[in-house]
Short mmCIF file of C-alpha atoms in Angstrom, two decimals:
data_model
loop_
_atom_site.label_atom_id
_atom_site.label_comp_id
_atom_site.label_asym_id
_atom_site.label_seq_id
_atom_site.Cartn_x
_atom_site.Cartn_y
_atom_site.Cartn_z
CA PHE A 1 123.19 103.71 118.91
CA ALA A 2 123.29 105.67 116.01
CA ARG A 3 121.46 108.45 114.32
CA LEU A 4 119.61 106.86 111.02
CA ASP A 5 118.79 110.06 108.99
CA ILE A 6 115.37 108.68 108.72
CA ASP A 7 113.38 110.63 105.94
CA PRO A 8 109.83 111.04 107.74
CA LYS A 9 107.75 111.05 104.42
CA THR A 10 109.32 107.57 103.87
CA ILE A 11 107.97 105.82 107.18
CA THR A 12 105.95 103.09 105.97
CA TRP A 13 105.00 101.40 109.73
CA GLN A 14 101.61 102.14 111.06
CA ARG A 15 99.86 101.42 114.16
CA VAL A 16 97.23 98.67 114.21
CA LEU A 17 94.17 98.08 116.62
CA ASP A 18 91.34 95.72 116.75
CA THR A 19 88.33 98.14 116.27
CA CYS A 20 86.50 99.29 113.22
CA ASP A 21 87.45 103.17 112.89
CA ARG A 22 87.33 104.72 109.70
CA HIS A 23 88.73 107.71 111.03
CA LEU A 24 92.10 106.43 111.81
CA ARG A 25 92.61 105.38 108.16
CA GLN A 26 94.84 108.78 107.81
CA VAL A 27 96.07 110.55 110.77
CA GLN A 28 98.18 113.21 111.82
CA VAL A 29 100.87 112.70 114.68
CA GLY A 30 103.80 114.84 116.46
CA LEU A 31 101.21 117.44 117.24
CA GLY A 32 101.89 118.10 121.27
CA SER A 33 103.68 120.98 122.48
CA LYS A 34 106.51 118.58 123.50
CA GLU A 35 106.99 116.98 120.05
CA THR A 36 109.25 119.67 118.48
CA VAL A 37 113.04 119.17 117.14
CA LYS A 38 115.50 121.21 115.70
CA SER A 39 115.38 122.35 112.35
CA LYS A 40 117.57 120.88 109.62
CA GLU A 41 116.85 124.03 107.53
CA ASP A 42 117.91 126.32 110.05
CA PRO A 43 119.78 124.57 113.11
CA THR A 44 119.67 127.59 115.32
CA GLY A 45 116.45 129.00 114.71
CA PRO A 46 113.19 127.95 116.94
CA ARG A 47 112.72 124.38 117.02
CA VAL A 48 109.55 123.14 114.37
CA GLN A 49 106.91 120.93 115.02
CA HIS A 50 107.94 117.08 114.68
CA SER A 51 105.00 116.04 112.88
CA ARG A 52 103.80 113.60 109.90
CA ASN A 53 100.97 111.97 108.26
CA THR A 54 100.42 108.39 108.89
CA GLY A 55 97.45 105.77 109.73
CA PHE A 56 96.12 102.88 111.51
CA ASP A 57 95.56 99.18 109.96
CA ILE A 58 93.57 96.44 111.71
CA THR A 59 95.93 94.35 113.38
CA VAL A 60 95.28 91.06 111.36
CA ALA A 61 96.94 93.35 108.43
CA SER A 62 100.12 94.18 110.50
CA GLU A 63 103.58 92.67 109.04
CA VAL A 64 104.00 91.22 112.45
CA MET A 65 101.45 88.88 112.30
CA ALA A 66 102.11 87.69 108.79
CA VAL A 67 105.64 87.44 109.95
CA LEU A 68 103.98 84.77 112.90
CA ALA A 69 101.92 82.98 110.28
CA LEU A 70 105.20 82.57 108.24
CA ALA A 71 107.75 82.05 110.57
CA LYS A 72 109.46 78.50 110.93
CA ASP A 73 110.83 78.58 114.33
CA LEU A 74 111.90 80.88 116.70
CA GLN A 75 115.27 81.89 115.07
CA ASP A 76 113.32 82.31 111.80
CA LEU A 77 110.69 84.70 113.96
CA ARG A 78 113.89 86.72 115.00
CA ASP A 79 115.05 87.06 111.55
CA LYS A 80 111.90 87.94 109.95
CA LEU A 81 110.64 90.86 112.76
CA GLY A 82 114.61 92.44 112.40
CA SER A 83 113.94 92.66 108.77
CA MET A 84 110.97 94.51 108.76
CA VAL A 85 111.41 97.62 106.65
CA VAL A 86 109.74 100.63 108.51
CA GLY A 87 111.09 103.66 106.27
CA TYR A 88 114.00 104.98 104.46
CA SER A 89 116.82 107.27 105.08
CA PHE A 90 116.94 110.44 103.31
CA ALA A 91 119.84 108.97 101.32
CA GLY A 92 117.20 106.30 100.35
CA ASP A 93 118.37 103.44 102.26
CA PRO A 94 115.94 101.05 103.89
CA VAL A 95 115.62 101.42 107.88
CA THR A 96 114.37 97.83 109.58
CA ALA A 97 113.47 97.07 112.95
CA ASP A 98 116.99 95.98 113.56
CA ASP A 99 118.42 99.41 112.50
CA LEU A 100 116.52 100.90 115.22
CA GLY A 101 117.66 98.49 117.68
CA CYS A 102 114.18 96.68 118.71
CA GLY A 103 114.49 93.59 116.68
CA GLY A 104 115.16 91.86 119.78
CA ALA A 105 112.70 93.16 121.92
CA LEU A 106 110.12 92.51 119.48
CA THR A 107 111.23 89.04 119.24
CA VAL A 108 110.95 88.84 123.26
CA LEU A 109 107.40 90.20 122.91
CA MET A 110 106.45 87.55 120.32
CA LYS A 111 108.24 84.32 121.65
CA ASP A 112 104.99 82.66 123.25
CA ALA A 113 102.88 83.95 120.47
CA LEU A 114 105.27 81.15 118.35
CA MET A 115 103.08 78.45 120.03
CA PRO A 116 100.09 77.99 118.71
CA THR A 117 96.76 77.13 121.13
CA LEU A 118 95.79 73.45 121.34
CA MET A 119 92.05 73.26 121.25
CA GLN A 120 89.29 70.69 120.18
CA THR A 121 86.07 70.41 118.01
CA VAL A 122 82.86 69.16 119.63
CA GLU A 123 83.92 65.61 118.85
CA ARG A 124 87.32 66.03 120.40
CA THR A 125 89.42 66.32 117.15
CA PRO A 126 92.33 68.26 117.82
CA VAL A 127 92.77 71.82 116.77
CA LEU A 128 95.78 73.97 116.40
CA VAL A 129 94.58 77.64 116.44
CA HIS A 130 97.12 79.97 115.65
CA ALA A 131 97.55 83.85 113.80
CA GLY A 132 95.03 85.15 112.32
CA PRO A 133 96.03 87.38 108.97
CA PHE A 134 92.75 87.91 106.94
CA ALA A 135 92.72 86.86 103.23
CA ASN A 136 91.64 90.17 101.99
CA ILE A 137 93.90 92.40 103.24
CA ALA A 138 96.66 89.54 104.42
CA THR A 139 97.90 86.32 103.67
CA GLY A 140 94.61 84.68 104.91
CA ASN A 141 96.21 81.17 106.41
CA SER A 142 97.28 79.54 109.65
CA SER A 143 100.58 79.31 111.03
CA VAL A 144 103.52 77.21 109.18
CA VAL A 145 104.23 75.81 112.66
CA ALA A 146 100.93 74.67 113.78
CA ASP A 147 101.16 73.20 110.05
CA GLU A 148 104.36 71.60 110.98
CA ILE A 149 103.12 70.32 114.50
CA ALA A 150 99.98 68.74 113.26
CA LEU A 151 102.17 67.05 110.55
CA LYS A 152 104.48 65.53 113.28
CA LEU A 153 101.43 64.86 115.48
CA VAL A 154 99.22 62.36 112.64
CA GLY A 155 102.30 60.96 111.53
CA LYS A 156 103.21 59.97 107.84
CA GLU A 157 99.85 58.08 107.53
CA GLY A 158 97.48 60.95 108.94
CA PHE A 159 95.78 63.71 107.76
CA VAL A 160 96.21 67.74 107.96
CA VAL A 161 93.70 70.11 107.40
CA THR A 162 94.70 73.64 107.39
CA GLU A 163 92.30 76.43 106.14
CA ALA A 164 93.10 79.27 103.56
CA GLY A 165 90.39 82.25 104.07
CA PHE A 166 87.85 83.39 102.09
CA GLY A 167 87.52 82.69 98.70
CA ALA A 168 90.01 80.70 96.92
CA ASP A 169 90.97 83.32 94.80
CA ILE A 170 92.77 84.85 97.31
CA GLY A 171 93.07 82.41 100.28
CA MET A 172 94.12 79.71 98.12
CA GLU A 173 96.20 81.29 95.90
CA LYS A 174 98.27 82.78 98.78
CA PHE A 175 98.21 79.47 100.38
CA PHE A 176 99.94 77.76 97.66
CA ASN A 177 102.01 80.70 96.32
CA ILE A 178 103.38 82.44 99.72
CA LYS A 179 102.73 79.96 102.59
CA CYS A 180 103.89 76.95 100.63
CA ARG A 181 106.92 78.36 99.26
CA ALA A 182 107.85 79.50 102.68
CA SER A 183 107.43 76.18 104.51
CA GLY A 184 108.46 74.18 101.34
CA LEU A 185 105.43 72.00 102.28
CA LYS A 186 103.70 70.52 99.06
CA PRO A 187 99.86 69.77 99.71
CA LYS A 188 98.06 67.03 97.92
CA CYS A 189 94.20 68.29 97.81
CA ALA A 190 92.33 71.27 97.82
CA VAL A 191 88.89 71.49 99.63
CA ILE A 192 86.61 74.23 98.11
CA VAL A 193 83.62 74.75 100.08
CA ALA A 194 80.55 75.98 98.13
CA THR A 195 76.92 76.85 99.58
CA VAL A 196 73.81 76.53 97.39
CA ARG A 197 72.96 80.56 98.68
CA ALA A 198 76.48 81.52 97.72
CA LEU A 199 76.06 80.24 94.16
CA LYS A 200 71.98 81.46 93.92
CA MET A 201 73.86 85.16 94.70
CA HIS A 202 76.76 84.38 91.84
CA GLY A 203 73.77 83.39 89.66
CA GLY A 204 71.96 86.96 90.15
CA GLY A 205 70.08 86.47 93.28
CA PRO A 206 68.86 89.65 95.18
CA PRO A 207 71.54 91.50 97.26
CA VAL A 208 72.36 89.82 100.82
CA SER A 209 72.77 92.50 103.50
CA ALA A 210 73.78 91.66 107.25
CA GLY A 211 70.95 92.11 109.82
CA LYS A 212 68.34 91.86 107.28
CA PRO A 213 65.97 89.26 106.40
CA LEU A 214 66.93 86.85 103.33
CA ALA A 215 65.44 87.32 99.98
CA VAL A 216 62.84 84.43 99.29
CA GLU A 217 64.96 83.14 96.31
CA TYR A 218 67.46 81.63 99.46
CA THR A 219 65.22 79.73 100.97
CA GLN A 220 63.36 78.09 98.20
CA GLU A 221 64.00 76.23 95.27
CA GLU A 222 65.76 78.08 92.68
CA VAL A 223 67.79 75.47 90.42
CA ASP A 224 68.17 77.76 87.38
CA LEU A 225 70.12 80.52 89.68
CA VAL A 226 72.07 77.79 90.95
CA LYS A 227 72.94 76.72 87.82
CA ARG A 228 74.09 80.07 86.56
CA GLY A 229 76.00 81.12 90.07
CA SER A 230 77.91 77.57 89.52
CA ALA A 231 79.82 79.08 87.13
CA ASN A 232 81.90 80.87 90.06
CA LEU A 233 82.49 77.82 91.45
CA VAL A 234 83.66 76.41 88.00
CA LYS A 235 86.43 79.28 87.87
CA HIS A 236 87.74 78.68 91.55
CA ILE A 237 88.13 74.76 90.50
CA GLU A 238 90.05 75.92 87.49
CA ASN A 239 92.04 78.07 89.26
CA ALA A 240 92.65 75.38 92.04
CA ARG A 241 93.77 72.91 88.93
CA LYS A 242 96.72 75.33 87.78
CA PHE A 243 98.57 74.44 90.88
CA GLY A 244 98.42 70.34 90.10
CA VAL A 245 96.45 69.35 93.17
CA ASN A 246 93.35 67.35 93.14
CA VAL A 247 90.39 69.53 93.84
CA VAL A 248 87.60 68.31 96.31
CA VAL A 249 84.39 70.32 96.42
CA ALA A 250 82.11 70.29 99.79
CA VAL A 251 78.69 71.16 99.08
CA ASN A 252 78.00 72.50 102.66
CA GLN A 253 74.30 71.60 103.29
CA PHE A 254 71.71 73.28 104.67
CA LYS A 255 68.30 72.67 105.65
CA THR A 256 66.28 74.95 102.94
CA ASP A 257 68.45 73.28 100.24
CA THR A 258 66.35 70.89 98.10
CA ASP A 259 68.35 67.70 96.21
CA ALA A 260 67.96 69.09 92.77
CA GLU A 261 70.19 72.45 93.93
CA LEU A 262 72.65 69.92 95.70
CA GLU A 263 72.59 67.92 92.50
CA ALA A 264 72.92 70.72 90.08
CA VAL A 265 76.17 72.18 92.13
CA ARG A 266 77.61 68.75 92.20
CA GLN A 267 77.39 68.07 88.49
CA ALA A 268 78.88 71.96 87.86
CA ALA A 269 81.96 70.86 89.83
CA LEU A 270 82.42 67.19 88.24
CA GLU A 271 82.06 68.48 85.13
CA ALA A 272 84.92 71.41 85.83
CA GLY A 273 87.39 68.68 86.62
CA ALA A 274 86.92 68.39 90.20
CA PHE A 275 87.97 64.80 91.28
CA ASP A 276 84.80 64.57 93.62
CA ALA A 277 81.87 66.86 94.50
CA VAL A 278 80.23 65.54 98.06
CA VAL A 279 77.25 66.97 100.17
CA SER A 280 78.28 67.54 103.28
CA ASN A 281 75.96 67.76 106.15
CA HIS A 282 78.09 68.55 109.12
CA TRP A 283 75.82 71.45 110.05
CA ALA A 284 72.95 69.13 111.48
CA LEU A 285 74.87 66.13 111.58
CA GLY A 286 78.14 66.79 112.92
CA GLY A 287 81.25 64.34 111.96
CA THR A 288 78.89 61.89 110.74
CA GLY A 289 77.55 64.30 108.25
CA ALA A 290 80.85 64.62 106.76
CA GLU A 291 82.24 60.96 106.67
CA ASP A 292 81.31 61.15 102.75
CA LEU A 293 83.32 64.26 102.53
CA ALA A 294 86.23 62.75 104.44
CA LYS A 295 86.55 59.71 102.38
CA ALA A 296 86.93 62.01 99.29
CA VAL A 297 89.57 63.75 100.52
CA GLU A 298 91.46 60.38 101.45
CA LYS A 299 91.06 59.29 98.26
CA ALA A 300 91.86 62.10 96.18
CA CYS A 301 95.04 62.55 98.26
CA SER A 302 96.24 58.85 97.91
CA GLU A 303 95.60 59.09 94.09
CA GLY A 304 97.86 62.66 94.17
CA ASN A 305 100.88 62.98 93.80
CA ALA A 306 102.77 65.91 95.79
CA ASP A 307 105.56 66.32 93.11
CA ASN A 308 102.66 67.30 90.71
CA PHE A 309 102.62 70.83 92.78
CA LYS A 310 103.53 73.96 91.40
CA PHE A 311 103.73 77.57 92.18
CA LEU A 312 101.68 80.11 89.64
CA TYR A 313 104.42 82.27 89.36
CA ASP A 314 108.39 82.48 89.41
CA ALA A 315 109.22 84.41 92.16
CA ASN A 316 112.18 86.06 90.41
CA LEU A 317 110.19 87.53 87.78
CA SER A 318 109.24 91.42 87.79
CA ILE A 319 106.79 92.93 90.36
CA GLU A 320 104.39 93.69 87.70
CA GLU A 321 104.89 90.37 85.80
CA LYS A 322 103.73 88.72 89.21
CA ILE A 323 100.79 90.96 89.91
CA GLY A 324 99.68 90.24 86.02
CA ILE A 325 99.88 87.06 86.07
CA ILE A 326 97.69 86.71 89.32
CA SER A 327 95.21 89.09 87.92
CA LYS A 328 94.65 87.59 84.84
CA GLU A 329 94.83 83.64 85.57
CA ILE A 330 93.21 83.81 89.11
CA TYR A 331 91.30 86.95 88.89
CA GLY A 332 90.38 86.63 85.20
CA ALA A 333 91.31 90.29 84.35
CA ASP A 334 92.32 92.22 81.02
CA GLY A 335 95.11 93.80 82.88
CA VAL A 336 96.32 95.92 85.64
CA ASP A 337 96.72 100.02 86.17
CA TYR A 338 99.12 101.22 88.61
CA SER A 339 98.61 104.93 90.10
CA ASP A 340 101.65 107.37 89.83
CA LEU A 341 102.57 106.38 93.64
CA ALA A 342 102.45 102.56 93.24
CA LYS A 343 104.82 103.19 90.04
CA LYS A 344 107.13 104.87 92.07
CA GLN A 345 106.89 102.18 94.76
CA ILE A 346 107.60 99.39 92.31
CA GLN A 347 110.81 101.28 91.28
CA GLN A 348 112.08 101.95 94.90
CA TYR A 349 111.30 98.11 95.48
CA GLU A 350 113.29 96.63 92.65
CA SER A 351 116.06 99.22 93.32
CA ALA A 352 116.54 97.91 97.13
CA GLY A 353 116.42 94.25 96.31
CA PHE A 354 112.83 93.65 97.38
CA GLY A 355 111.29 92.53 93.67
CA LYS A 356 112.01 88.92 94.48
CA THR A 357 109.54 88.00 96.66
CA PRO A 358 106.08 86.76 96.30
CA ILE A 359 102.83 88.73 95.82
CA CYS A 360 100.23 89.31 98.29
CA ILE A 361 97.55 91.13 96.76
CA ALA A 362 94.77 93.27 99.52
CA LYS A 363 91.36 93.03 97.56
CA THR A 364 87.63 92.63 97.96
CA GLN A 365 86.42 89.17 98.99
CA TYR A 366 82.98 89.43 97.24
CA SER A 367 84.14 89.09 93.87
CA PHE A 368 86.96 87.64 91.28
CA SER A 369 87.03 91.67 90.36
CA CYS A 370 87.69 94.91 92.33
CA ASP A 371 84.21 95.58 92.24
CA PRO A 372 82.53 93.67 95.36
CA ALA A 373 79.10 94.18 93.35
CA ALA A 374 80.45 92.26 90.36
CA LYS A 375 79.16 88.48 91.16
CA GLY A 376 79.87 85.44 89.18
CA VAL A 377 82.28 85.21 86.93
CA PRO A 378 83.25 89.33 85.78
CA THR A 379 84.99 89.79 82.47
CA GLY A 380 86.27 92.84 80.60
CA PHE A 381 87.60 94.12 83.46
CA ARG A 382 91.01 95.78 84.78
CA VAL A 383 92.77 95.49 88.41
CA THR A 384 93.83 98.85 89.85
CA VAL A 385 97.03 99.15 92.30
CA ARG A 386 96.52 101.84 94.06
CA GLU A 387 99.65 101.58 96.37
CA ILE A 388 102.29 98.52 97.08
CA ARG A 389 103.61 97.74 100.61
CA ALA A 390 106.64 96.04 100.73
CA CYS A 391 106.52 93.49 103.83
CA VAL A 392 110.08 92.68 103.83
CA GLY A 393 110.44 90.75 106.83
CA ALA A 394 107.51 88.61 105.99
CA GLY A 395 108.69 88.23 102.63
CA PHE A 396 106.38 89.40 100.64
CA LEU A 397 104.92 92.50 98.56
CA TYR A 398 101.56 94.08 99.25
CA PRO A 399 99.61 95.64 96.37
CA ILE A 400 96.35 97.15 97.62
CA CYS A 401 93.85 97.38 94.92
CA GLY A 402 90.48 98.87 94.31
CA ASP A 403 88.68 100.27 97.28
CA ILE A 404 90.02 97.72 99.92
CA MET A 405 90.49 99.47 103.16
CA THR A 406 93.09 97.96 105.86
CA ILE A 407 91.05 99.20 108.59
CA PRO A 408 87.28 98.66 108.09
CA GLY A 409 84.71 101.21 109.07
CA LEU A 410 81.37 100.56 110.94
CA PRO A 411 78.27 99.73 108.66
CA THR A 412 75.07 102.54 108.49
CA ARG A 413 73.55 100.02 111.45
CA PRO A 414 76.37 98.62 113.69
CA GLY A 415 75.90 95.46 115.78
CA PHE A 416 76.08 97.04 118.85
CA TYR A 417 72.64 98.17 118.47
CA ASP A 418 71.28 94.42 119.36
CA VAL A 419 73.69 93.68 122.30
CA ASP A 420 72.60 94.59 125.96
CA ILE A 421 72.57 92.78 129.35
CA ASP A 422 70.43 91.61 131.46
CA THR A 423 71.33 93.16 134.81
CA ALA A 424 69.48 90.58 136.78
CA THR A 425 71.52 87.68 135.51
CA GLY A 426 74.24 89.22 134.26
CA ASP A 427 73.64 87.40 130.77
CA VAL A 428 74.70 89.31 127.65
CA ILE A 429 72.09 89.48 125.07
CA GLY A 430 72.27 89.78 121.37
CA LEU A 431 75.65 88.73 120.70
CA PHE A 432 74.39 85.76 118.47
#
């Protein structure tokens, strides 16, 4: 045990919870009457309050969650957890979980969590469910361990489908640049899921709000809206092809989609360079409705070459160069602007030797830009970086851009208004 001389102002570690509570984004702790320490300035004088400003994140944004998703085995989990930086000393040296003496205890708490949960679809296809980092505020992918187990189970001739969350500009980009870099695995195919309704919104359709009825444009044929919105899908296809993989577009069919709308999406995808674009009706027909999609993916993999896979950037580039490449190549931004805090953090991380790691950008999932209202393919915008956090144990830096928050708040009309219980039967009402 040693006193680490931690500077309280530099503590970066935040508490987490699974509740939406905007008032916990910034809090002050250490205000209790017993939370006092000797003053450094006047050791013989009265004790001073040991308080500091901090905040909460939602659990999926925790570095522990990212470590779980990126660890290869128990030893790697132990190393990553112990390497997590929680703050800095007054001398400017990083302080890790191992410095605090809790790396081993953390691993004991997480050792069973390292094992994925084996589940199945309604048609009894095995599914490994493991980890939950959101793509808008974290890495957005399931675990390396789950992928490795699945690959071993299916054998050399089998197929493993692994999900990357939200849009391809965040989930897919992080899968390729962060997860594949950590695992060493090389994918042969990327499946981009598109819906007619989403493309109508990107084509200029009316706003969509949770809990409110859809506008008629989304339930009747609007081929022109679909065609305009397909520019968004085209950009995602172009992004995926930059990584050297074949791209298959799965057009997720719903009952209000018309043949003309579905064909408009297919043609836009094929013209953009997709290996194939297939209407998939699994929503109505289950696995049978996805047979054509499965065949297209099988063909894309058989004709693909894993050696063509490549990262978007060299991890050894400077922090600003890597953020700039993602912002320009994937989002289509004109450039990047940094707050004074972000500039200071970049300098600190480069000096501490943390600069040669991948980048995990936190941004809105609703747009290529940092403005959630900017639909389609926005142009003429810049990415604003508010702050950059260092997830040293997980192995990436974490720029926070635009107005994205790492703990959400409830909307004006929260979902709990619809939830109740039938006291006679005990049945829950209004969850779905």
